[in-house]
Coordinates of C-alpha atoms in Angstrom, one line a residue:
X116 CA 0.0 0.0 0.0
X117 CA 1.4 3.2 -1.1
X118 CA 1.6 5.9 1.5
X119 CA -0.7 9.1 1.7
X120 CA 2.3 11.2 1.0
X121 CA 3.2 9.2 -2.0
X122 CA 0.0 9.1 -4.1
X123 CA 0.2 12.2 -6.4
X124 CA -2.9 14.2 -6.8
X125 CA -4.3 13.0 -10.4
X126 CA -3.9 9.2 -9.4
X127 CA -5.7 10.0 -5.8
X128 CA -9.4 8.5 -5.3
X129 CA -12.3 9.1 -3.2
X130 CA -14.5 6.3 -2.1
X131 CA -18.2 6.9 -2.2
X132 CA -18.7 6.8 1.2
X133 CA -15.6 9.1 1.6
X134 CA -16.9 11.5 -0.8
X135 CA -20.2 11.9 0.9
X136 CA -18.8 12.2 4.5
X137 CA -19.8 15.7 6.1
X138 CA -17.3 15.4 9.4
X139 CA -14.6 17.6 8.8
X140 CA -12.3 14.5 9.1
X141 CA -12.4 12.5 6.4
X142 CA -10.2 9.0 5.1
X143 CA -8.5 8.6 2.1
X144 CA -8.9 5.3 0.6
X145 CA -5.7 3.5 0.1
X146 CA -4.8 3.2 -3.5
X147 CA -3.9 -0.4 -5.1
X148 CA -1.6 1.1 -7.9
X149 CA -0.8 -0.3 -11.2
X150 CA 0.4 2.5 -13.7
X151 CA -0.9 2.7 -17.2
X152 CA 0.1 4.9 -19.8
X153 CA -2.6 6.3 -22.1
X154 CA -1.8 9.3 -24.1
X155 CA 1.6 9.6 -22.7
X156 CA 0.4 10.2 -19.7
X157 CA 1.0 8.0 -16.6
X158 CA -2.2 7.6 -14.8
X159 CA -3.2 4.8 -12.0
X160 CA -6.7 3.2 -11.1
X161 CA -7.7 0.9 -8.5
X162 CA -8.0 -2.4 -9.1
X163 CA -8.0 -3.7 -12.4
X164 CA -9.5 -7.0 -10.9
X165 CA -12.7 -5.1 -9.8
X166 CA -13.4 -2.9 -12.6
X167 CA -12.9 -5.6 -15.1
X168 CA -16.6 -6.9 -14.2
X169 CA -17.9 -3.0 -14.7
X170 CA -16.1 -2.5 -17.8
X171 CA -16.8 -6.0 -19.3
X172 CA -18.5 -4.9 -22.1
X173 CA -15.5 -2.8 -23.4
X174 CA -12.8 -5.7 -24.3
X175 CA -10.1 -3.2 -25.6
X176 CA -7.7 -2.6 -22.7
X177 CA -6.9 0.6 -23.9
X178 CA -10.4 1.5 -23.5
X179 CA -10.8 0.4 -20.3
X180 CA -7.6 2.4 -18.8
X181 CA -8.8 5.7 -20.4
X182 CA -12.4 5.4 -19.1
X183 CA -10.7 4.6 -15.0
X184 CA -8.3 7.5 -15.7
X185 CA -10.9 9.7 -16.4
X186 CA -12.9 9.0 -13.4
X187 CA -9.4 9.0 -11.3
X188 CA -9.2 12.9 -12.9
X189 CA -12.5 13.4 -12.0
X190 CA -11.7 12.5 -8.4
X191 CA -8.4 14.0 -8.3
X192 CA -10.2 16.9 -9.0
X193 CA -12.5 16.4 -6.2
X194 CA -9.5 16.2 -3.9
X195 CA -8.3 20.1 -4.6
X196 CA -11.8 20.8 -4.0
X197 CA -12.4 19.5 -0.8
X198 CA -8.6 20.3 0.3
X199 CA -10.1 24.2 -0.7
X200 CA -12.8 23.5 1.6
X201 CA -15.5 22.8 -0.5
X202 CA -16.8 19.1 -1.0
X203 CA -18.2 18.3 -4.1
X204 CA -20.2 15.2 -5.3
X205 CA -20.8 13.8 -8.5
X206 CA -24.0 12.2 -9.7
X207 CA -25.2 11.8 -13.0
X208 CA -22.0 13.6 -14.5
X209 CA -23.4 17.1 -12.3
X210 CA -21.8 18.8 -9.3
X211 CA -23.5 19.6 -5.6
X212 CA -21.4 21.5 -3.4
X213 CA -22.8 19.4 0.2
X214 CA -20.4 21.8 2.4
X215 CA -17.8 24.2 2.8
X216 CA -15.2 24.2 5.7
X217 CA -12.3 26.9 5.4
X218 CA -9.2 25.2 5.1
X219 CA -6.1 25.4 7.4
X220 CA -3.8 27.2 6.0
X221 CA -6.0 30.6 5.1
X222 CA -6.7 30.2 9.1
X223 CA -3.2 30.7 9.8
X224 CA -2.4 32.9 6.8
X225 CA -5.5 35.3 8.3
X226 CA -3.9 35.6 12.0
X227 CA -0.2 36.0 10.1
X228 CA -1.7 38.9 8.2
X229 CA -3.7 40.4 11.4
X230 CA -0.2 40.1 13.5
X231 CA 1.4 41.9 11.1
X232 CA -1.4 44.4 11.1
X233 CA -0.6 45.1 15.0
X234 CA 2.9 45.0 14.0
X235 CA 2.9 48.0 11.9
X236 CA 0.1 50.0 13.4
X237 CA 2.0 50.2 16.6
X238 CA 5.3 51.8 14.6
X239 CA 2.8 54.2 12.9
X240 CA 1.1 55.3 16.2
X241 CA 4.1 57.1 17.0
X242 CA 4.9 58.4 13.2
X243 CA 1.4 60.5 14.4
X244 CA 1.6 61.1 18.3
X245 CA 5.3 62.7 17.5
X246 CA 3.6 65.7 15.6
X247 CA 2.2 66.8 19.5
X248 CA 4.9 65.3 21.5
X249 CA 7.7 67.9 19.5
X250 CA 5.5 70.6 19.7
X251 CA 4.6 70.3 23.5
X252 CA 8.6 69.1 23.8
X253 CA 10.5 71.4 21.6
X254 CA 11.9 68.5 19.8
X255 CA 13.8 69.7 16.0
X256 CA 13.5 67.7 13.5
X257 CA 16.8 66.3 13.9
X258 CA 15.5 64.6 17.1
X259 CA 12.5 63.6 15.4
X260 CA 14.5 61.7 13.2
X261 CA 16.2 59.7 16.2
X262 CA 13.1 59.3 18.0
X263 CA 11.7 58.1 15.2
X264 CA 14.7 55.5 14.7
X265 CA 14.7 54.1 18.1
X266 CA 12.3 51.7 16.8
X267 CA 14.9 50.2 14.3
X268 CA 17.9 49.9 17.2
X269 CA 16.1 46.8 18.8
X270 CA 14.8 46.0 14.9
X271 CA 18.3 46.2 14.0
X272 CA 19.2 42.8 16.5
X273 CA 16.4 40.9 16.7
X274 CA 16.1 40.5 12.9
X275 CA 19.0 37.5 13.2
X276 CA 17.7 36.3 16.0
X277 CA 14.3 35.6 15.0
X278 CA 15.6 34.0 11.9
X279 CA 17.6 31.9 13.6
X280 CA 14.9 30.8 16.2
X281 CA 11.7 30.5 13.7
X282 CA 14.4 28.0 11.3
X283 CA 15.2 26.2 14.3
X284 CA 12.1 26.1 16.2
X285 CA 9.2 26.8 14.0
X286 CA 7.2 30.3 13.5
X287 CA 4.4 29.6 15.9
X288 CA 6.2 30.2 19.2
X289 CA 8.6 33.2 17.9
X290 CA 5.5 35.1 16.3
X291 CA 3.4 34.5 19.8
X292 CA 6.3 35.8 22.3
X293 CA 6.8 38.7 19.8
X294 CA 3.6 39.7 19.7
X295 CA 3.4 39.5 23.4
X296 CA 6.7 41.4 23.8
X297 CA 5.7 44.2 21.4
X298 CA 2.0 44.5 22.9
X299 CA 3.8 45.3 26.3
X300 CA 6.6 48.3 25.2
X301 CA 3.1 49.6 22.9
X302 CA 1.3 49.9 26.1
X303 CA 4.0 51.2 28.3
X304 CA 5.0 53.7 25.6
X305 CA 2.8 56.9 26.5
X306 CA 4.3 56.3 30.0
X307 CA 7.8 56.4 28.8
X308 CA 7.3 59.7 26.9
X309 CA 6.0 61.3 30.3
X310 CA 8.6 59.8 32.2
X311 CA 11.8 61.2 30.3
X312 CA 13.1 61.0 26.7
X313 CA 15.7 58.0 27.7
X314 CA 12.8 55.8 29.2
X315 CA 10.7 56.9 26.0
X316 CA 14.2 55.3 23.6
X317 CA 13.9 52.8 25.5
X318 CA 10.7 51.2 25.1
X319 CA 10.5 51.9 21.7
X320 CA 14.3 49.9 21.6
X321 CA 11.8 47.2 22.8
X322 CA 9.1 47.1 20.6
X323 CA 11.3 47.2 17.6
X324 CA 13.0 44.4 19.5
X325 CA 10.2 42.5 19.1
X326 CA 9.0 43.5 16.2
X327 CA 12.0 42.1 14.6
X328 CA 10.6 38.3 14.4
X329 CA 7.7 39.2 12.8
X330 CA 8.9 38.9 9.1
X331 CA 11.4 36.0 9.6
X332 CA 8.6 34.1 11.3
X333 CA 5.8 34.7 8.9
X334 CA 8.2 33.8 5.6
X335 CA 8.9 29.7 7.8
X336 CA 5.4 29.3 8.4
X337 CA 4.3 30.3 5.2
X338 CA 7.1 28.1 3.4
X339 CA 5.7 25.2 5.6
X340 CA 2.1 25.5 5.3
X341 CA 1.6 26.6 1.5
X342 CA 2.4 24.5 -1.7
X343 CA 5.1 26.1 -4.2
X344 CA 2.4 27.6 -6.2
X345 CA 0.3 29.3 -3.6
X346 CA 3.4 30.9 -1.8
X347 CA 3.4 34.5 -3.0
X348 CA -0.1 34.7 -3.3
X349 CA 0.3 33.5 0.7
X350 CA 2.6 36.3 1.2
X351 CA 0.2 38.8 -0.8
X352 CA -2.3 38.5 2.1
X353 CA 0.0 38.3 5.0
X354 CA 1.8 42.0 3.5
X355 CA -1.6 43.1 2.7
X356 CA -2.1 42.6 6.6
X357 CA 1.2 44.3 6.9
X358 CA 0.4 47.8 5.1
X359 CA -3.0 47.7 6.6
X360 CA -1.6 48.5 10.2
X361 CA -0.6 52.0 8.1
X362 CA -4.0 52.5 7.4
X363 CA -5.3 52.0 10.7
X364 CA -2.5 53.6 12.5
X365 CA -2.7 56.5 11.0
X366 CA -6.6 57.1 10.8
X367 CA -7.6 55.5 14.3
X368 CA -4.9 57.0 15.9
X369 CA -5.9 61.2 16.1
X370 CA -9.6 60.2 16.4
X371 CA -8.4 58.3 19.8
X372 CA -6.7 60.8 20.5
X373 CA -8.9 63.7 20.5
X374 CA -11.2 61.8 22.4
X375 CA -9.4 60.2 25.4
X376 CA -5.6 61.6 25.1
X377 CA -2.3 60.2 23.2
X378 CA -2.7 57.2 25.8
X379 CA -5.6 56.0 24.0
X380 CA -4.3 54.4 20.7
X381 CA -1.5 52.6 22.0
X382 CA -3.7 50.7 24.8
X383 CA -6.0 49.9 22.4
X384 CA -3.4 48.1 19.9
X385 CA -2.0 46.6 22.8
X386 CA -5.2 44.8 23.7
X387 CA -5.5 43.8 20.4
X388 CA -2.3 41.7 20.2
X389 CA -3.3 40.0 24.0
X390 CA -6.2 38.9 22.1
X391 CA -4.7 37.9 19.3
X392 CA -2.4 35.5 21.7
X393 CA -5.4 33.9 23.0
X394 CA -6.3 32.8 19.6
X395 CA -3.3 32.1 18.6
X396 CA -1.5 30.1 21.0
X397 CA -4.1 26.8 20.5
X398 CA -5.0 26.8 17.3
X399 CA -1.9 27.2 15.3
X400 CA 0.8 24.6 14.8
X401 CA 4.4 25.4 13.2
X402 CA 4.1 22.5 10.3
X403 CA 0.4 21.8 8.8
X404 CA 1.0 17.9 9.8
X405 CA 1.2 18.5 13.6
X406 CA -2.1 20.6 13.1
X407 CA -5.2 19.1 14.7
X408 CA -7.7 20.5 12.9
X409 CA -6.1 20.1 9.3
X410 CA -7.9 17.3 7.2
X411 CA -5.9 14.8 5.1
X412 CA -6.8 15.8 1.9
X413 CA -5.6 19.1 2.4
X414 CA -2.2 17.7 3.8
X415 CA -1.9 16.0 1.1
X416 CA -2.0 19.0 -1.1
X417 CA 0.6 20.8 0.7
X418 CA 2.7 18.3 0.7
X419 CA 2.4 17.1 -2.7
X420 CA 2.7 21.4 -3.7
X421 CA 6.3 20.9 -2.3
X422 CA 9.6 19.5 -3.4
X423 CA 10.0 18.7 0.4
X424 CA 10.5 20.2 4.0
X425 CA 14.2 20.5 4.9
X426 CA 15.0 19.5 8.3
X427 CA 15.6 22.5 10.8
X428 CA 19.1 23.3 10.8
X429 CA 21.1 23.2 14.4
X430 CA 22.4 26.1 15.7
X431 CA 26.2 25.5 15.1
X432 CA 25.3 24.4 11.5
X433 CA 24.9 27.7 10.7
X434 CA 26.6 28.8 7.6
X435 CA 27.3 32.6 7.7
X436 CA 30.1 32.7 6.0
X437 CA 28.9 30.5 3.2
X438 CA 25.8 32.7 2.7
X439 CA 28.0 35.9 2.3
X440 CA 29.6 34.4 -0.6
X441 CA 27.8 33.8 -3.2
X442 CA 26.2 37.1 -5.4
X443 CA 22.7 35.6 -5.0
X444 CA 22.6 36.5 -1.1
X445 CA 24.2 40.1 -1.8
X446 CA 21.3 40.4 -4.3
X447 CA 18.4 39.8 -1.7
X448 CA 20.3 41.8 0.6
X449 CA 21.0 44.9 -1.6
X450 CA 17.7 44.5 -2.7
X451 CA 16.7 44.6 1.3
X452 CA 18.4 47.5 1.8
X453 CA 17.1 49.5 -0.9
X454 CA 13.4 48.6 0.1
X455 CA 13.6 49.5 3.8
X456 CA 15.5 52.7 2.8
X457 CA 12.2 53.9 0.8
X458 CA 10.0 52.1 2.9
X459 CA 11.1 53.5 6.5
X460 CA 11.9 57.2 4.4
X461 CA 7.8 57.1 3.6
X462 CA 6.4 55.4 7.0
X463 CA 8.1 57.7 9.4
X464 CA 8.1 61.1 7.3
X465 CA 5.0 61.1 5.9
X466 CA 2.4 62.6 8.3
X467 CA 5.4 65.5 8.9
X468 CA 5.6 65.9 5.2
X469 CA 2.3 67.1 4.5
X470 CA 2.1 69.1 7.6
X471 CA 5.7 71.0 6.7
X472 CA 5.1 71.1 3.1
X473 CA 1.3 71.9 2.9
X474 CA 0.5 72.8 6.3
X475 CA -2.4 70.8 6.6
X476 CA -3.5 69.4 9.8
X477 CA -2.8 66.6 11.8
X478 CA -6.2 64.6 11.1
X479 CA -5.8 65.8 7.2
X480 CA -2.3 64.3 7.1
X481 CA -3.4 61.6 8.4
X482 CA -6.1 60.9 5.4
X483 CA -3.6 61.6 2.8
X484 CA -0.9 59.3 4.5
X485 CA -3.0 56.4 4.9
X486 CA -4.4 56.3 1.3
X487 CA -1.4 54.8 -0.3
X488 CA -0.8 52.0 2.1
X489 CA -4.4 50.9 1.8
X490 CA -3.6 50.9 -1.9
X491 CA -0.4 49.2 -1.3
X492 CA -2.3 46.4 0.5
X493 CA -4.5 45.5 -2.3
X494 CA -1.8 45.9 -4.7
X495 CA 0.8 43.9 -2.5
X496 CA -1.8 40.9 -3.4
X497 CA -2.2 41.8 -7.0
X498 CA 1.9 41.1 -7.4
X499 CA 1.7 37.7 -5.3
X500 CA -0.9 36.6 -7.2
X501 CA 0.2 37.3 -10.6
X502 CA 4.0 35.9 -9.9
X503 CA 1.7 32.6 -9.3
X504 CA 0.4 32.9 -12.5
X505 CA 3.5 33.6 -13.8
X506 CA 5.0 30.4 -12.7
X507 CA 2.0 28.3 -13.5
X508 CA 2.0 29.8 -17.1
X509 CA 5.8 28.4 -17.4
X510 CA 8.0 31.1 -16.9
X511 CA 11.0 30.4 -14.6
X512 CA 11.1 31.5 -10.9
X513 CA 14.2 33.5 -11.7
X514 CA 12.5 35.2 -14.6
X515 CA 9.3 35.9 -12.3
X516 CA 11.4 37.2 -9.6
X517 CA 13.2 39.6 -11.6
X518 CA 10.1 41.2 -13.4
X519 CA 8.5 41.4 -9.6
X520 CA 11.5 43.0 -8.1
X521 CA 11.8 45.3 -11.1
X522 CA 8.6 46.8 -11.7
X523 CA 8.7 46.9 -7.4
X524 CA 11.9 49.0 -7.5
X525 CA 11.8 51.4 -10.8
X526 CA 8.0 52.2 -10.4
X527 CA 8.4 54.2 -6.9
X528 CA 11.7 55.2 -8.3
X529 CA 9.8 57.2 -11.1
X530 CA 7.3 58.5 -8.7
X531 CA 9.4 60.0 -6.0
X532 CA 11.0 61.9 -8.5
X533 CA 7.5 63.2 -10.0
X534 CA 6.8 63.7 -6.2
X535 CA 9.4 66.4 -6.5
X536 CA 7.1 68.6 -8.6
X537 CA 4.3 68.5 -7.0
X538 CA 2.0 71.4 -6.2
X539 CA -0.7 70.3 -4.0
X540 CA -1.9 67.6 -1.2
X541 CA -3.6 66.0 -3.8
X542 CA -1.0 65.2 -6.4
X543 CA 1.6 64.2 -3.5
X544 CA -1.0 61.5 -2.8
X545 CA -1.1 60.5 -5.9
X546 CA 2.5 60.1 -6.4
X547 CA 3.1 58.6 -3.1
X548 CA 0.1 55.7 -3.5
X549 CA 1.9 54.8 -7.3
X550 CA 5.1 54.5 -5.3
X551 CA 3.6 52.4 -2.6
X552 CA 1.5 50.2 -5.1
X553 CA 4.5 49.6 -7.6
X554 CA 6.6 48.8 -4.4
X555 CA 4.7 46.4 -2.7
X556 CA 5.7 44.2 -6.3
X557 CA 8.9 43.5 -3.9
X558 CA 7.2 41.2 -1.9
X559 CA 7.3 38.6 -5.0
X560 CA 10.7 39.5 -5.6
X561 CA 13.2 39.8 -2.9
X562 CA 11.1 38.5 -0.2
X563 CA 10.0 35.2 -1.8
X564 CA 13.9 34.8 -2.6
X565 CA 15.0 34.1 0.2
X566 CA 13.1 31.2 0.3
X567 CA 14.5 30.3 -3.6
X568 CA 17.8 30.5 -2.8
X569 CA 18.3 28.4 0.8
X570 CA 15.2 26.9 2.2
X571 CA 16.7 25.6 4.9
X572 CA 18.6 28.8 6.1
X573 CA 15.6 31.3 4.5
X574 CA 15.0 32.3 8.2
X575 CA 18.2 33.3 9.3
X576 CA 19.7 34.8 5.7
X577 CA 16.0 36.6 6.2
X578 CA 17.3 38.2 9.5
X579 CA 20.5 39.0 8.1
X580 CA 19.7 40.6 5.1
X581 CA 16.9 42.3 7.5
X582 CA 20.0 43.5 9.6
X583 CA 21.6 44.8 7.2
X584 CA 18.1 46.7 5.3
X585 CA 17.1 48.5 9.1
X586 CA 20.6 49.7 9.1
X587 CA 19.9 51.3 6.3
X588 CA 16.5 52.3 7.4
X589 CA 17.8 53.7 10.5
X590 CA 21.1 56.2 8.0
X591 CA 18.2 57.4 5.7
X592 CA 15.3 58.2 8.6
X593 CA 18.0 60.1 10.8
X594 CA 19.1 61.6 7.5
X595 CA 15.6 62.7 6.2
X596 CA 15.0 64.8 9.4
X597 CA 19.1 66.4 8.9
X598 CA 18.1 67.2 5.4
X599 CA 15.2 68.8 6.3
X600 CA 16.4 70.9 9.0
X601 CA 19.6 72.0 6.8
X602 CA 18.1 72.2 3.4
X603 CA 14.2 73.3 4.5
X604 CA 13.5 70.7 1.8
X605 CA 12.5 67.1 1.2
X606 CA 13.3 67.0 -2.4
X607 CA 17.4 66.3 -2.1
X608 CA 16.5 63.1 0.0
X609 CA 13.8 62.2 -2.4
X610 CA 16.0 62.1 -4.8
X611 CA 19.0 60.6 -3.5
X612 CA 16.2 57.5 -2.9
X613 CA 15.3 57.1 -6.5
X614 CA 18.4 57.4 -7.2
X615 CA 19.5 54.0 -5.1
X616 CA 16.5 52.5 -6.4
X617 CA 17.6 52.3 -10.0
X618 CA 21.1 51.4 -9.3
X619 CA 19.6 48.4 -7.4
X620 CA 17.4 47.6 -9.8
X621 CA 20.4 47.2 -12.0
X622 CA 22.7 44.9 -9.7
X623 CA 19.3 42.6 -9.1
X624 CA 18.8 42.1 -12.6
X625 CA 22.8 41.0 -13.1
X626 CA 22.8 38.5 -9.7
X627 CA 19.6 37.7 -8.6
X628 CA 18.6 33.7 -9.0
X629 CA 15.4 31.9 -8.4
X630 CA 17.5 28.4 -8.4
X631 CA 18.2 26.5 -5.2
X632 CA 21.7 27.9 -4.3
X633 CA 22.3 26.4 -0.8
X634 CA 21.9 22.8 0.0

């Protein structure tokens, strides 16, 4: 008897009884395999023994293989049905859909994109609360700029870390003590600021701390719970997740606090993430096979979506120096670098931006702020999903990558440079939701990579190119506020962004590899 694992998808069958069953448990018949090849095709059928009776009347073998491979299709199509949650059966060569259950995997891919929701609406809080905090402080914007950063300092050492940990340990239990850790510093934060401005550093050290095994954590369970097809689309959603914490931060945020004080937004995020935890910490299991709720057929899918799990690796097995060798790596890390740079420039600046450029208000900022990340998180899933159909169509994961990572790098390139010229509120939103949109094409580039290049290691090369990208984020926020307060301007640093964009783009397009690199 062939095992579950074994039995590919087109050559997998249903009994009857099987295919009726409701529970959300249900068996897989064992297969009794004999391979046939009909139209150059290998296909397999149950037993030859049994049918023959059925098929009697047809006495041409060949006829009698085609007709059991065609109800074997049938059935294997059944199987990606029900593995999608939706059970269909057959009668009379019709389909009736008897019930739906929501598979596994979207459960966990929906609390991976709500996570990184809290994740990012807890930087933004503070990209808004900072606008009162340096007026009723006196802060310049040079010291906006730091205070700003002091998220990336703990960011900046936990990015390893969590790599390291999620690879070795799985993503369930990294994500859940992040998560915990980072709802803490969020609520302690308005505390801090009252207390003194080292306290206030501080706590915000921590949250980025935390923060920093988000993204590591989220790319190994993803890689172990989705099938090689589904991946970026599974990314798409979790990022989507991702830039809608912008959105919320930076709308929920000065209606809280006009009602009940600066306090209010950051107890309510960290509520949030406690009762995220609770849901969490049950239901959700590193690898889809040690999930209790999971049903075989969709197992089987994931499994059979894979060219296989590699085995965590052990902690002295570690190869940096190896990883730092080849071009591939410095390509995802580059590339890392770049992204955060822009990214980091837009999140922490942007509410400022419009207030110093077109002295609008806090609540109007806001609006024009959060417009391009919502955008971004509808386009972030328009890339994922399109590098699928990219693959499926038959173009090469290194070919896919690189159009992803290109149109993600030269697109807010173009914009930041129109953003230069423009004249009104209006048109600066406008520029800045193209470059958002175009940049959330990264996700399918870069950021799927990593898993390309090493699977087994994608965690930790993950926190190291991460490292070396909130480095960068950390140079070009400081230096944003320094321009600003030397030049009066944003359009040098603006520039100087683009600029690194395209030259990027460039090296990417020269190194960058979707093949298996590291073994």
């Amino acid at each position: 008897m062939a095992s579950l694992e074994s039995i590919p998808l087109s050559r997998a069958y249903l009994s009857p009884r099987a295919r009726c069953e409701k529970t959300r448990r249900r068996d897989l018949v064992g297969i009794k395999q004999l391979g046939a090849n009909y139209g150059g095709r290998r296909i397999g059928y149950l037993d030859l023994e049994q049918r023959k009776t059925e098929y009697s009347g047809e006495h041409n073998r060949g006829n009698a293989v085609r007709r059991i491979g065609q109800e074997v299709e049938r059935d294997g199509r059944r199987l990606k049905c029900r593995a999608e949650g939706i059970e269909v059966a057959t009668f009379g060569g019709g389909e009736e859909k008897v019930g739906f259950q929501v598979p596994e995997r979207m459960k966990v891919v929906a609390l991976l994109a709500f996570a990184m929701c809290l994740s990012n609406a807890g930087r933004v809080v503070m990209s808004v609360v900072i606008v009162p905090l340096a007026a009723q402080y006196g802060w310049s914007s040079s010291f906006l700029g730091i205070v700003q950063s002091s998220f990336l300092w703990g960011y900046l050492v936990s990015s390893v870390i969590g790599g390291v940990l999620a690879d070795r340990y799985g993503g369930k239990k990294v994500m859940g003590w992040g998560v915990a850790i980072w709802s803490l510093a969020t609520f302690l934060t308005p505390w801090a600021a009252q207390h003194s401005t080292a306290a206030l550093l501080a706590v915000r050290a921590l949250f980025g701390l935390a923060s920093g095994v988000a993204l590591p954590s989220m790319n190994t369970l993803l890689s172990r719970w989705f099938p090689g097809n589904e991946r970026a689309s599974a990314v798409g959603m979790s990022m989507a997740g991702f830039h809608m914490g912008n959105v919320t931060g930076l709308l929920v945020t000065p209606v809280i606090m006009s009602s009940v004080g600066i306090a209010g937004p950051f107890a309510l995020f960290a509520s949030l993430g406690l009762f995220w935890i609770s849901i969490w910490a049950p239901r959700v299991a590193n690898d889809p096979g040690e999930s209790p709720g999971i049903s075989e057929t969709e197992l089987l899918l994931i499994r059979r979506g894979k060219a296989g799990v590699p085995s965590p690796p052990r902690l002295g097995e570690l190869p940096l120096r190896r990883l730092l060798s080849k071009v591939p790596s410095w390509a995802v890390i580059f590339a890392n670098v770049t992204n955060n740079w822009g990214y980091f420039v837009l999140l922490s600046w942007m509410p400022v931006y419009f207030k110093i450029v077109f002295d609008v208000n806090l609540k109007q900022a806001a609006w024009f702020s959060a417009i391009p990340w919502g955008v971004m998180a509808m386009s972030g899933y328009v890339a994922g999903a399109a590098s699928d159909f990219l693959i499926k169509s038959g173009y090469s994961v290194t070919t896919t990558r690189k159009i992803m990572q290109s149109i993600g790098f030269i697109g807010p390139g173009v914009s930041l440079l129109c953003l230069n010229f423009a004249k009104t509120p209006k048109a600066a939103a406008v520029f800045l939701t193209v470059a958002l949109s175009l940049s959330s094409f990264s996700q399918a580039g870069f950021l799927l990579n990593m898993q390309d290049i090493a699977p087994q290691f994608a965690g930790f090369l993950h926190g190291i190119a991460n490292s070396f990208g909130t480095l960068a984020a950390i140079i070009s926020t400081i230096g944003t506020g320094y321009f600003v307060q030397w030049l009066g301007s944003f359009q040098t640093f603006l520039t100087v962004t683009a600029v690194l964009y395209f030259v990027t783009t460039i090296f990417w397009n020269l190194y960058a590899t979707g093949d298996q690199v590291f073994y």
